[in-house]
Coordinates of C-alpha atoms in Angstrom, one line a residue:
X1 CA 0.0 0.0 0.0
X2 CA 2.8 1.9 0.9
X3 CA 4.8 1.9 -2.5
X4 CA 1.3 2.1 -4.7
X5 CA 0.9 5.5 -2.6
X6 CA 4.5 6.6 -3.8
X7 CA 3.9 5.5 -7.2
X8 CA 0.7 7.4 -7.9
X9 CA 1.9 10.6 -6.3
X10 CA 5.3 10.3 -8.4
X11 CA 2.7 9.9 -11.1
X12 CA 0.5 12.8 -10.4
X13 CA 3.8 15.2 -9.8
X14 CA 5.0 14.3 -13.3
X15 CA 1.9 15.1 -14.6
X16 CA 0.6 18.4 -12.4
X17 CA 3.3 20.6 -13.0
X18 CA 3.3 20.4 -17.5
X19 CA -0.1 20.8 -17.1
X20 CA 0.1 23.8 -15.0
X21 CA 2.6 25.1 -17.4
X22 CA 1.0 25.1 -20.5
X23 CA -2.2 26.7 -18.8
X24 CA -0.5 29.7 -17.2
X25 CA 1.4 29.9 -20.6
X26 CA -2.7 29.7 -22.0
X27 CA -3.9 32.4 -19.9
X28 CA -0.7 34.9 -20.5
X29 CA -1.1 34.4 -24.4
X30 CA -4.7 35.0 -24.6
X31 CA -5.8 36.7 -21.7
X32 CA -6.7 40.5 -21.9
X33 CA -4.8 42.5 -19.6
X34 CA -6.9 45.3 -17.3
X35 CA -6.7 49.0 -18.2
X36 CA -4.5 50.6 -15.3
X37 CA -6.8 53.9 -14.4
X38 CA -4.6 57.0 -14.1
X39 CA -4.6 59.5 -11.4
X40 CA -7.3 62.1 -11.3
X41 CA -5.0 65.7 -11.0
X42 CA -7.0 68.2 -9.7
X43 CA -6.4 72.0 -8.9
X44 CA -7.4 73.4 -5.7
X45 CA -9.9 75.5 -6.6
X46 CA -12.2 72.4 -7.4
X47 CA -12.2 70.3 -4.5
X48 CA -14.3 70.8 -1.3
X49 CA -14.2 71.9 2.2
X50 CA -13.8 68.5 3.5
X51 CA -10.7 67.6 0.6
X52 CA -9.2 71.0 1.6
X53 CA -9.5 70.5 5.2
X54 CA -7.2 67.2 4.9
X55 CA -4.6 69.1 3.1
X56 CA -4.2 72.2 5.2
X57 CA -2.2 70.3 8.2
X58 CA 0.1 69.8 5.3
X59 CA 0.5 72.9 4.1
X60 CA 4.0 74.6 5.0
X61 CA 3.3 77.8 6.7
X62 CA 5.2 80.1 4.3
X63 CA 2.8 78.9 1.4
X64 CA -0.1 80.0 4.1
X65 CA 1.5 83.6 5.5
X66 CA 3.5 85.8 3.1
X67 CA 5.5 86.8 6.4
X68 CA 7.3 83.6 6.5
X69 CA 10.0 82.9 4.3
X70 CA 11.3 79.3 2.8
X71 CA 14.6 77.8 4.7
X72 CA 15.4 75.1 2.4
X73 CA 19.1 75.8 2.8
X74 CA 19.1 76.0 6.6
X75 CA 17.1 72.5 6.4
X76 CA 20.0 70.9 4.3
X77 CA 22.5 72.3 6.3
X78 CA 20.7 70.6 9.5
X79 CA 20.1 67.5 7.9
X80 CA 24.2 67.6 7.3
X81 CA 25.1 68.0 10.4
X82 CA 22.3 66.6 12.3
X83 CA 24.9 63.3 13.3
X84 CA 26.9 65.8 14.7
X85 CA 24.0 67.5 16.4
X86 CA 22.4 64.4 17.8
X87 CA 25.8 63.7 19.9
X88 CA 26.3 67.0 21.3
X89 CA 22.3 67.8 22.2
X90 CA 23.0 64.0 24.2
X91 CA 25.9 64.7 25.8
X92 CA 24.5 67.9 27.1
X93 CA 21.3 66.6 28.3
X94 CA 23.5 63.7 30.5
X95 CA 25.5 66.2 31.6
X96 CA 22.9 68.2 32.6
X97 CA 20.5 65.3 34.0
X98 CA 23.1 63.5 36.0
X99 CA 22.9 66.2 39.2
X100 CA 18.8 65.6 38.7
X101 CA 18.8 62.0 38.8
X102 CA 21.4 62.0 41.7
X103 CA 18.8 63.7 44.3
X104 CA 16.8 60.6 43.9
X105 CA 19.4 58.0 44.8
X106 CA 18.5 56.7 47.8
X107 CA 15.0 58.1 48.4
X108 CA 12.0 55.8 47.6
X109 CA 14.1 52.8 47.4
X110 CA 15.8 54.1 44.2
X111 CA 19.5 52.5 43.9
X112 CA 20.2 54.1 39.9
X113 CA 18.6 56.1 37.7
X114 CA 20.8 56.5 34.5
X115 CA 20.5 55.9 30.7
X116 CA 20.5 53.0 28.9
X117 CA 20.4 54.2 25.5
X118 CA 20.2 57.6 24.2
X119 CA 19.8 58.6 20.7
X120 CA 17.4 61.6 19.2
X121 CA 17.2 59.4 16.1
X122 CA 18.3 59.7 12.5
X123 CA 15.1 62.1 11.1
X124 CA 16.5 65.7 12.4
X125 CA 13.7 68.6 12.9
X126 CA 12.1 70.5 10.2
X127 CA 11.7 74.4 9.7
X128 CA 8.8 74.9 7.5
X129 CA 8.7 78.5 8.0
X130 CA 10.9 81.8 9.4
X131 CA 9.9 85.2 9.7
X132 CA 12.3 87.9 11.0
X133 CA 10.5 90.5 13.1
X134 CA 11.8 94.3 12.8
X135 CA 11.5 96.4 16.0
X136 CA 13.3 99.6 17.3
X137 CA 15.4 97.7 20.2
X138 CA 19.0 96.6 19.5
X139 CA 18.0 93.3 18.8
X140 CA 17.2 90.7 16.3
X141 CA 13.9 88.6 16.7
X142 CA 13.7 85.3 14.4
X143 CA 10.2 83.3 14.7
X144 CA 10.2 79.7 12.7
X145 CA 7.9 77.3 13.2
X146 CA 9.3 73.9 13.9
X147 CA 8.1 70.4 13.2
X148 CA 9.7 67.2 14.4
X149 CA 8.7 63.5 13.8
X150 CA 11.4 62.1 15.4
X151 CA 12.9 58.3 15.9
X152 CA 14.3 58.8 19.2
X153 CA 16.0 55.9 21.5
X154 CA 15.7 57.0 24.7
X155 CA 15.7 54.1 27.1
X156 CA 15.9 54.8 31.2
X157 CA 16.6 52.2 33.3
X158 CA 15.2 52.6 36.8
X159 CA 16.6 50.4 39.4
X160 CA 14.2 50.0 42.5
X161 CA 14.6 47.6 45.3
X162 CA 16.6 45.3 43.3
X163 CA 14.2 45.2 40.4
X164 CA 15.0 46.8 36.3
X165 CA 11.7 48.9 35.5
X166 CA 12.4 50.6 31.4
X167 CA 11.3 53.1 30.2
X168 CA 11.2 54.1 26.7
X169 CA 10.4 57.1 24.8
X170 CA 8.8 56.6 21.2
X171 CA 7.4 58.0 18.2
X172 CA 8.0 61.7 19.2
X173 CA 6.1 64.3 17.5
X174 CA 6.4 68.3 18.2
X175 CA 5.2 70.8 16.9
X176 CA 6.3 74.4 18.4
X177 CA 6.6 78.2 17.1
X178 CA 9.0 79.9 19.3
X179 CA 9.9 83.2 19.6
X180 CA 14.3 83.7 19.6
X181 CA 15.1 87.4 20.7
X182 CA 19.2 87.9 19.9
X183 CA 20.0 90.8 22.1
X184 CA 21.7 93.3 22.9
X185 CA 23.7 93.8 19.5
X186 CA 27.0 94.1 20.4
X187 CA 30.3 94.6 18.6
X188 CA 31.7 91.7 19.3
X189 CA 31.3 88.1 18.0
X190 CA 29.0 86.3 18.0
X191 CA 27.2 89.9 17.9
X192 CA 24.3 89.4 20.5
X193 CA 25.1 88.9 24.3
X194 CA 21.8 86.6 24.9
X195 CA 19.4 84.2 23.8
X196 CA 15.8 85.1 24.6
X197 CA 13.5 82.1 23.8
X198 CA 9.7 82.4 24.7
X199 CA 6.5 80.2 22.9
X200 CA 4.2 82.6 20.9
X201 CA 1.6 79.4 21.7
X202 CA 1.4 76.0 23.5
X203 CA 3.1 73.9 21.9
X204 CA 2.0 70.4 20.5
X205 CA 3.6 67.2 21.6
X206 CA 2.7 63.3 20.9
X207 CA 4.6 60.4 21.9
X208 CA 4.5 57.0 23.3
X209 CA 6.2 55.9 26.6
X210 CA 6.9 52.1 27.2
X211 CA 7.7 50.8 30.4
X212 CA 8.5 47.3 30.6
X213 CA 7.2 46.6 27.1
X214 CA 4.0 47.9 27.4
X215 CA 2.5 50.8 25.8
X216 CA 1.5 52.9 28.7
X217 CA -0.4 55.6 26.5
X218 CA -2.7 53.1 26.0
X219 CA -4.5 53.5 29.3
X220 CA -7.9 55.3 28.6
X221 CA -7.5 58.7 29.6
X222 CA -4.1 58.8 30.6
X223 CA -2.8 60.1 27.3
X224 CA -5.0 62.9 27.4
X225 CA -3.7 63.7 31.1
X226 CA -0.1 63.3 29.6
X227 CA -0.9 65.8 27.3
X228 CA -2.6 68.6 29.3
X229 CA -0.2 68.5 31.6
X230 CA 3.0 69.1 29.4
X231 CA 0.6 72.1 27.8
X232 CA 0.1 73.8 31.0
X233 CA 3.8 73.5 32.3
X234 CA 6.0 74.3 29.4
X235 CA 2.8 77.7 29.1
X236 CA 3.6 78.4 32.3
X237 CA 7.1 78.8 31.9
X238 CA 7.8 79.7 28.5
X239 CA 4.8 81.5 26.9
X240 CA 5.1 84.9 26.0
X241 CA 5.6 87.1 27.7
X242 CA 7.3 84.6 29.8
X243 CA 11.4 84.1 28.7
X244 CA 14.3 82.1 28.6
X245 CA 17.1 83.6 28.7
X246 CA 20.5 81.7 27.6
X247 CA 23.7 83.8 28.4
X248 CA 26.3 83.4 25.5
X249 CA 29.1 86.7 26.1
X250 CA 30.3 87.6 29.7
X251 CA 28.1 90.6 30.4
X252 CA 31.4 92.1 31.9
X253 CA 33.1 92.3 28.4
X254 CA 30.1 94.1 26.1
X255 CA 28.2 95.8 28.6
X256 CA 28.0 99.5 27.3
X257 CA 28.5 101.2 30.5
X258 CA 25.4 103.6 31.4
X259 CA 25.1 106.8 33.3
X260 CA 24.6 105.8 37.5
X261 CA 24.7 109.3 38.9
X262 CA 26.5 112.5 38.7
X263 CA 29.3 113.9 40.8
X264 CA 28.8 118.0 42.1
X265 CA 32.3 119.5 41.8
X266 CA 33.0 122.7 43.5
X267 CA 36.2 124.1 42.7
X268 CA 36.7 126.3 46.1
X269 CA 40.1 128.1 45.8
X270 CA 44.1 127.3 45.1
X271 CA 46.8 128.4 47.5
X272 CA 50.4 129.6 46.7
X273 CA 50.7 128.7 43.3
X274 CA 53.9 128.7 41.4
X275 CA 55.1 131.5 39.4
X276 CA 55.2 131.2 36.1
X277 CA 55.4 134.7 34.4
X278 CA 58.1 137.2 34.1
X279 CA 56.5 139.6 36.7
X280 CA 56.3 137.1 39.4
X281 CA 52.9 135.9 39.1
X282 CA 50.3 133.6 37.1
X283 CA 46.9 133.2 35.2
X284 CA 45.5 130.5 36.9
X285 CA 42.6 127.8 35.6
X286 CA 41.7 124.6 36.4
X287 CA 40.6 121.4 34.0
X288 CA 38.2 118.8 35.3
X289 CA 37.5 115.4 34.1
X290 CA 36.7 112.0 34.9
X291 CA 38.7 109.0 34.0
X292 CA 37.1 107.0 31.3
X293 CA 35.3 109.4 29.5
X294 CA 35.8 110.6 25.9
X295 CA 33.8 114.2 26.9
X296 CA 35.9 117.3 26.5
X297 CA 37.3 118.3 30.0
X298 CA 35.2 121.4 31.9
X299 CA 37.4 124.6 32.7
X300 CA 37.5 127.2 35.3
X301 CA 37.4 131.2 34.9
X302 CA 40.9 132.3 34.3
X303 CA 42.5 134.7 37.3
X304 CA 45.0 137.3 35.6
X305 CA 48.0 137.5 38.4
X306 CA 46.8 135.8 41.3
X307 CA 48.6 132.9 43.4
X308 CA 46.0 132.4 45.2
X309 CA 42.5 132.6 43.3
X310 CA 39.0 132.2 44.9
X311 CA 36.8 130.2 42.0
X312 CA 33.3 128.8 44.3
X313 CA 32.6 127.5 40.7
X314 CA 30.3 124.7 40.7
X315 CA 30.3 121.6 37.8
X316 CA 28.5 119.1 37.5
X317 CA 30.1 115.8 35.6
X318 CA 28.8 112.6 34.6
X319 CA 29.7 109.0 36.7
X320 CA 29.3 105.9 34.9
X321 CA 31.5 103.4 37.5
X322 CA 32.0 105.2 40.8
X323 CA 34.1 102.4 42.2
X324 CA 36.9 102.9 39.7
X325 CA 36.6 106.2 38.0
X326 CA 39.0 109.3 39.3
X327 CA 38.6 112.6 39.1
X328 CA 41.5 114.8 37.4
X329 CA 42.5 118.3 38.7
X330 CA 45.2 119.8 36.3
X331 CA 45.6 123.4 37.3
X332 CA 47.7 125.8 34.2
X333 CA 48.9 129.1 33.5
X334 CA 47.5 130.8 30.8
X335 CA 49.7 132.4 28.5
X336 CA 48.4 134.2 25.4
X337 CA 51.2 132.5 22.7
X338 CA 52.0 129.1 23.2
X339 CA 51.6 126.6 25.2
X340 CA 49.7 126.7 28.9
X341 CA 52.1 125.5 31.5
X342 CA 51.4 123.2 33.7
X343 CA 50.9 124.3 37.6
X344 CA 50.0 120.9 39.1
X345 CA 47.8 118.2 39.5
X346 CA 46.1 115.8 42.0
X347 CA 43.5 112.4 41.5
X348 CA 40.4 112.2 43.8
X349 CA 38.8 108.3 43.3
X350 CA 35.3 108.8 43.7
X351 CA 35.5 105.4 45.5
X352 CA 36.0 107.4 48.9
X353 CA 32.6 109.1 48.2
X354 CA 29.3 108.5 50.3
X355 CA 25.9 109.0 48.4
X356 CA 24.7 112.9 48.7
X357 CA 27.7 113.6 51.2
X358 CA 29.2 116.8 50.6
X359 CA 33.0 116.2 51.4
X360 CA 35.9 118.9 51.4
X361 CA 39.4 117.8 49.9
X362 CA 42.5 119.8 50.7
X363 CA 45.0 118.4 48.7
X364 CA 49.1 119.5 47.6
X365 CA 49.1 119.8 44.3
X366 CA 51.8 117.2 42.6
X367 CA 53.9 117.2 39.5
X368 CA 53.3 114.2 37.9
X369 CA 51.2 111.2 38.6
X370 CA 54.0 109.2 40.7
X371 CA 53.1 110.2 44.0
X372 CA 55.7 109.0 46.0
X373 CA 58.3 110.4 43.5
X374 CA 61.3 111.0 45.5
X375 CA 62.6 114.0 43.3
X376 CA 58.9 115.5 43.1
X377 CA 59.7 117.6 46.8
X378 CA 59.2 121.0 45.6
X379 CA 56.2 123.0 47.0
X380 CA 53.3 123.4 44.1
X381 CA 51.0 124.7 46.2
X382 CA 47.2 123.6 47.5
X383 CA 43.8 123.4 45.5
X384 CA 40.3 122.9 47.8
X385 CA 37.2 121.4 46.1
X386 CA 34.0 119.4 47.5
X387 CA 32.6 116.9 45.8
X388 CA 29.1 115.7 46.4
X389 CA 28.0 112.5 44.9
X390 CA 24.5 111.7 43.7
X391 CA 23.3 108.6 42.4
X392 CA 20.4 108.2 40.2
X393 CA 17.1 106.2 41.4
X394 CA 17.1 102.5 40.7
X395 CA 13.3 102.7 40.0
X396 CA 14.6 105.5 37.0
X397 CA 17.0 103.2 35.6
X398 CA 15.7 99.8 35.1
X399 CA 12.7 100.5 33.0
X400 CA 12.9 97.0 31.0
X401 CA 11.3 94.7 33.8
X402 CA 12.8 92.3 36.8
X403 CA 14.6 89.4 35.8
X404 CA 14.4 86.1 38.2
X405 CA 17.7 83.9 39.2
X406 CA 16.4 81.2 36.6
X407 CA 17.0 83.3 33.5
X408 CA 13.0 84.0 33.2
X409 CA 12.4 87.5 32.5
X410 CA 9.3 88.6 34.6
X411 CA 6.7 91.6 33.6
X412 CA 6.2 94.7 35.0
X413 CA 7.3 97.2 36.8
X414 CA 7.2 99.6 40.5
X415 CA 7.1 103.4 38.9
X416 CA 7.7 106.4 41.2
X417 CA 4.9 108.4 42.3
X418 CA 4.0 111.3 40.0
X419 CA 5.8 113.7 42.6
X420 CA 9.1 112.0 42.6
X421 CA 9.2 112.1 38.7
X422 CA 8.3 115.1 38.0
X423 CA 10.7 117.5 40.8
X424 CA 14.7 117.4 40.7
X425 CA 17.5 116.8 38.8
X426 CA 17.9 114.6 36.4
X427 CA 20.3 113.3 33.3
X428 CA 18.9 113.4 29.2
X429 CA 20.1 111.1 27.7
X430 CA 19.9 111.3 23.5
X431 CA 20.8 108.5 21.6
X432 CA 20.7 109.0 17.4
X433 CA 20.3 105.4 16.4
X434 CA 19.9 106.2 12.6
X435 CA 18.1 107.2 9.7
X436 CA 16.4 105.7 6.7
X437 CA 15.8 106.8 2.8
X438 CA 17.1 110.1 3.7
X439 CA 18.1 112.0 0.1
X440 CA 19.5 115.1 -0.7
X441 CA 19.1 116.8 -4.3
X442 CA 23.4 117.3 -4.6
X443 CA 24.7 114.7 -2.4
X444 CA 23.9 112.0 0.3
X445 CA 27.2 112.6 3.2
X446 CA 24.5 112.7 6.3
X447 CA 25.1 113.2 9.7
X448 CA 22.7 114.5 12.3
X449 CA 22.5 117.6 14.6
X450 CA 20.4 117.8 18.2
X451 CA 19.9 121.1 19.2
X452 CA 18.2 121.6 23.0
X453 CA 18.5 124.9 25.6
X454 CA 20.9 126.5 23.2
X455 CA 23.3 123.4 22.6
X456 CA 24.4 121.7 19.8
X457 CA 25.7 118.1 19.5
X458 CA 26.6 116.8 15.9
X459 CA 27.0 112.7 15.1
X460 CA 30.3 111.5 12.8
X461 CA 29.5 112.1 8.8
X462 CA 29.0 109.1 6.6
X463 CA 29.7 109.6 3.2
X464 CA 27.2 108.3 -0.1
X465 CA 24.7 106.6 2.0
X466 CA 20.6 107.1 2.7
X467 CA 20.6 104.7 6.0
X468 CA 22.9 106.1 7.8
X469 CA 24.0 104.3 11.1
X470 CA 25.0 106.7 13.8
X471 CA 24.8 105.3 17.3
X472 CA 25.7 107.8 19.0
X473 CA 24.8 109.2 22.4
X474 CA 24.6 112.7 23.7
X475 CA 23.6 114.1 27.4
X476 CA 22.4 116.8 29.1
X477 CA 22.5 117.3 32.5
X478 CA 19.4 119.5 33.5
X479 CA 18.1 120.4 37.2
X480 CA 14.2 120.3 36.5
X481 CA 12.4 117.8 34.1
X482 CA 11.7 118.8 30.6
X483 CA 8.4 118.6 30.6
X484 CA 7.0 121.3 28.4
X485 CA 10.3 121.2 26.6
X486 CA 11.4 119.9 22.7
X487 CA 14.5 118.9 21.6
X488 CA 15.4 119.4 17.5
X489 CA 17.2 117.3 15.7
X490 CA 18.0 117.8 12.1
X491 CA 19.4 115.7 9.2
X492 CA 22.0 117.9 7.2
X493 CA 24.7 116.5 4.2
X494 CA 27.8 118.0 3.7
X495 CA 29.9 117.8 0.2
X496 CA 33.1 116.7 1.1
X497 CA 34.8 119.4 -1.6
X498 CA 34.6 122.8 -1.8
X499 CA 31.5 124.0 -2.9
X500 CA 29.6 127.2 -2.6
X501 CA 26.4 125.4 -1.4
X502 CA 27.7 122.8 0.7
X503 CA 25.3 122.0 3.4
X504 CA 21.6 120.5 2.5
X505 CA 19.3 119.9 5.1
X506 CA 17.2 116.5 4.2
X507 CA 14.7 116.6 6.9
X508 CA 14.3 117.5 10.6
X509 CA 12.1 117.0 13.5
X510 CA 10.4 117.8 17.2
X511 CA 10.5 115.6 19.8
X512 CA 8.3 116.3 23.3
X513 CA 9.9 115.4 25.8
X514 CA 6.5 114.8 28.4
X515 CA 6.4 111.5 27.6
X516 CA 10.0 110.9 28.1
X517 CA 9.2 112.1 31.5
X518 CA 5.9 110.5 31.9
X519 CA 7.6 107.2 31.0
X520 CA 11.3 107.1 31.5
X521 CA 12.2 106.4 28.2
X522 CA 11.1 106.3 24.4
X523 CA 12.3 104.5 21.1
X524 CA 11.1 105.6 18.6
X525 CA 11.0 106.3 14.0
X526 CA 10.0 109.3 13.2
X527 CA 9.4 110.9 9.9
X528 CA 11.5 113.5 9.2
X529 CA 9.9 117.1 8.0
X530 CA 10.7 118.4 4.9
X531 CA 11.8 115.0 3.5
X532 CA 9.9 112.4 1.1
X533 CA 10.1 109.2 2.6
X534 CA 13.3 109.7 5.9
X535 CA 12.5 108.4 9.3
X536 CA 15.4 109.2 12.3
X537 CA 15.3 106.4 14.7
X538 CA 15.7 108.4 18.3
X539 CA 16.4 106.3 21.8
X540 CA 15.8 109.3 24.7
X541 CA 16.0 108.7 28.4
X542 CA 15.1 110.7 31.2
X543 CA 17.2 109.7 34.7
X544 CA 16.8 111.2 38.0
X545 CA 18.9 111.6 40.8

């Protein structure tokens, strides 16, 4: 029975597969083949609200708002590097993650927390969008909107009373439009002294999270409890006007130091001065200035043929570091031809100065700057001044919000009562940022002048340009506030040759300085009078002692 069964299906096999042959050779020879239908292209103006509902999600947002522009480049060059990338973002976060996860050894029976595996995955993030934002701050403000549907490996091993719990992160998806503030410009690289991030909305985030092999979002109602919760904390950090702020320079080495108070000189008398004319006597002035400042130094009266002059002249100079500036005394003799010679000098650090203490310095008047100069013994005579220093309010100097020790920049702010503001002496402070399409008729060599209470303050020239960039500050110390005051500022080209008309003025303008007072500060464009299309960009600030 056994070998008949062998035989037959020998048999069959022999017989099957020819047959089966010449019948698929049958159908392939004679059959007709189907008609493949081809793809239905249709524009979108002819599909409906339910066909264009699908498609928006996919949409990139520059196709959607003309404000965003294409990054195609920046999107290869990320892709390129994003090998690179992936290292360096892991390294950091177990660098950073190793002080967290060491608080929890040995609470809760935890004996390790540490990573098993940590990889962001080979698919880098996508920018399908990135608008730059202008404003009138020293600063550049760059919005994209990100998208990332990631591959991570990001396995955690928990080790708890002897047991291995994993946890694993996967199929990450987010979807964020951040807000990245570069500021302040500086001069030096990289250019901008901090990273501001903040979230112009909550962001979006999916993923799955398996711990011991199991899917964990699958619980009913725990993935929407996931999600909620990383909404409201990452909004109650981050979103606007919420910040982040990321240091990148030393603040030490591009501040641009600012005005903290001025310094009340009264230059009392001198006493048995040298002589330095023929007839026995001198012309005697003294020259005032602090170190560190480019500002031309303040002078005296002059006293023909006196030794010992009486001044009781009061100046007033501005203190930007009182813990290291000096104050310079050079006292001359004036002399009609040639050069004044030098009487003497002596250095006062304002360092020794209490706030709004009046203090009287008596003080030998010295050659030269070596002090203990052995050879330096003859008699120059003495110089008395008092110097009173006032500082200016804190509340009138930080006008751009409190800042927390995490790096999140807080809103608002204390103002002074109305009284406080408006009574006292205070510091203008004028700074000409620039100008835009500003064009003269003959020639386009701007440079800008500010006229206020009868003084004049001119900016550098730059030649063959209509967006000039000045940044250049001016000050005026003043003992009431300006309120129902205007300061001028006027845009003028010069030709560089000699010409008969050589000056053109391409536009000026009236600024009111009430709300500089009201406000402790404006920045501001302006449209220049008298000129087609020119706007000055103007930074004023009003400080009080």
């Amino acid at each position: 029975m056994g070998l008949l069964s062998t035989l037959l299906g020998i048999f069959g096999f022999g017989i099957g597969v020819p047959f089966g042959i010449l019948v698929g050779f049958l159908l392939f020879i004679y059959s007709k083949p189907k008609t493949v239908k081809e793809l239905i292209t249709r524009p979108l103006y002819e599909l409906d609200d339910s066909a264009l509902q699908d498609l928006l999600a996919d949409i990139p947002i520059w196709v959607k708002c003309p404000d965003y522009e294409r990054v195609d480049w920046f999107n290869k060059f990320v892709t390129d590097m994003w090998p690179y990338l992936d290292k360096a973002i892991c390294a950091r976060i177990r660098s950073m993650t190793e002080t967290m996860f060491a608080e929890y050894i040995g609470k809760f029976q935890i004996e390790a927390i540490e990573f098993d595996n940590l990889s962001l995955g080979t698919l880098p993030p996508e920018i399908h969008g990135l608008k730059v934002c202008e404003t009138n701050e020293k600063e550049l403000v760059l919005e994209p909107a990100v998208r990332w549907a990631g591959n991570p490996n990001i396995v955690l091993v928990l080790k708890l009373l002897s047991f291995r719990i994993t946890v694993q992160l996967v199929d990450l998806q987010i979807f964020v439009a951040p807000r990245i503030t570069l500021k302040p410009l500086v001069p030096t690289i990289p250019c901008f002294a901090t990273v501001a991030v903040s979230l112009l909305e909550k962001p979006d985030v999916d993923f799955g999270m398996s711990i011991l092999g199991g899917d964990i979002m699958a619980i009913p109602g725990l993935y929407q409890f996931v999600q909620k919760t990383i909404k409201r904390q990452v909004a109650s950090l981050y979103l606007w006007p919420q910040t982040l702020e990321i240091p990148i320079l030393d603040p030490a080495t591009v501040a641009v130091k600012k005005p903290v108070g001025i310094l009340h000189v009264k230059v009392v008398r001198a006493q048995k001065l040298l002589k330095k004319d023929i007839l026995g006597t001198s012309d005697p002035y003294v020259k005032l200035k602090l170190t560190g400042e480019r500002l031309p130094a303040k002078k005296t009266t002059i006293k023909k043929r006196n030794l010992n002059p009486e001044w009781n002249e009061k100046f007033k100079l501005i203190v930007k570091d009182p813990q290291s500036q000096v104050l310079q005394l050079k006292v001359f003799d004036w002399d009609k031809v040639g050069a004044h010679d030098k009487l003497g000098m002596q250095f006062i650090p304002l360092k020794l100065l209490t706030p709004y203490e009046t203090k009287e310095f008596n003080l030998n008047l010295l050659k030269h700057t070596k002090v203990n100069d052995p050879e330096d013994t003859k008699q120059r005579g003495k110089i008395v001044v008092e110097l009173t220093y006032a500082p200016f309010r804190e509340d009138s100097m930080n006008l751009d919000g409190v800042q927390d020790g995490y790096g999140r920049k807080e809103s608002g702010l204390d103002r002074p009562s109305d009284s406080e503001v408006f009574s006292g002496a205070g510091l203008l402070s004028v700074m000409v940022q620039g100008a835009e399409d500003v064009e003269g008729e003959r020639h386009n060599n701007p440079y800008a002048v500010v006229l206020f209470r009868g003084e004049t303050k001119k900016t550098k020239m730059i030649k063959r340009t209509r967006d000039p960039l000045w940044n250049e500050e001016f000050q005026f110390m003043l003992e009431e506030p300006p309120l129902n005051e205007k300061i001028h500022i006027e845009v003028i080209s010069k030709r560089t040759g000699i010409s008969f008309r050589s000056k053109e003025c391409l536009g000026n303008v009236d600024i009111n300085l009430a709300d500089v007072v009201h406000n402790g500060r404006i920045n501001q464009k302006y449209h220049l009078i008298n000129s087609k299309n020119g706007v000055i960009h103007v930074e004023i600030r009003w400080t009080t002692v």
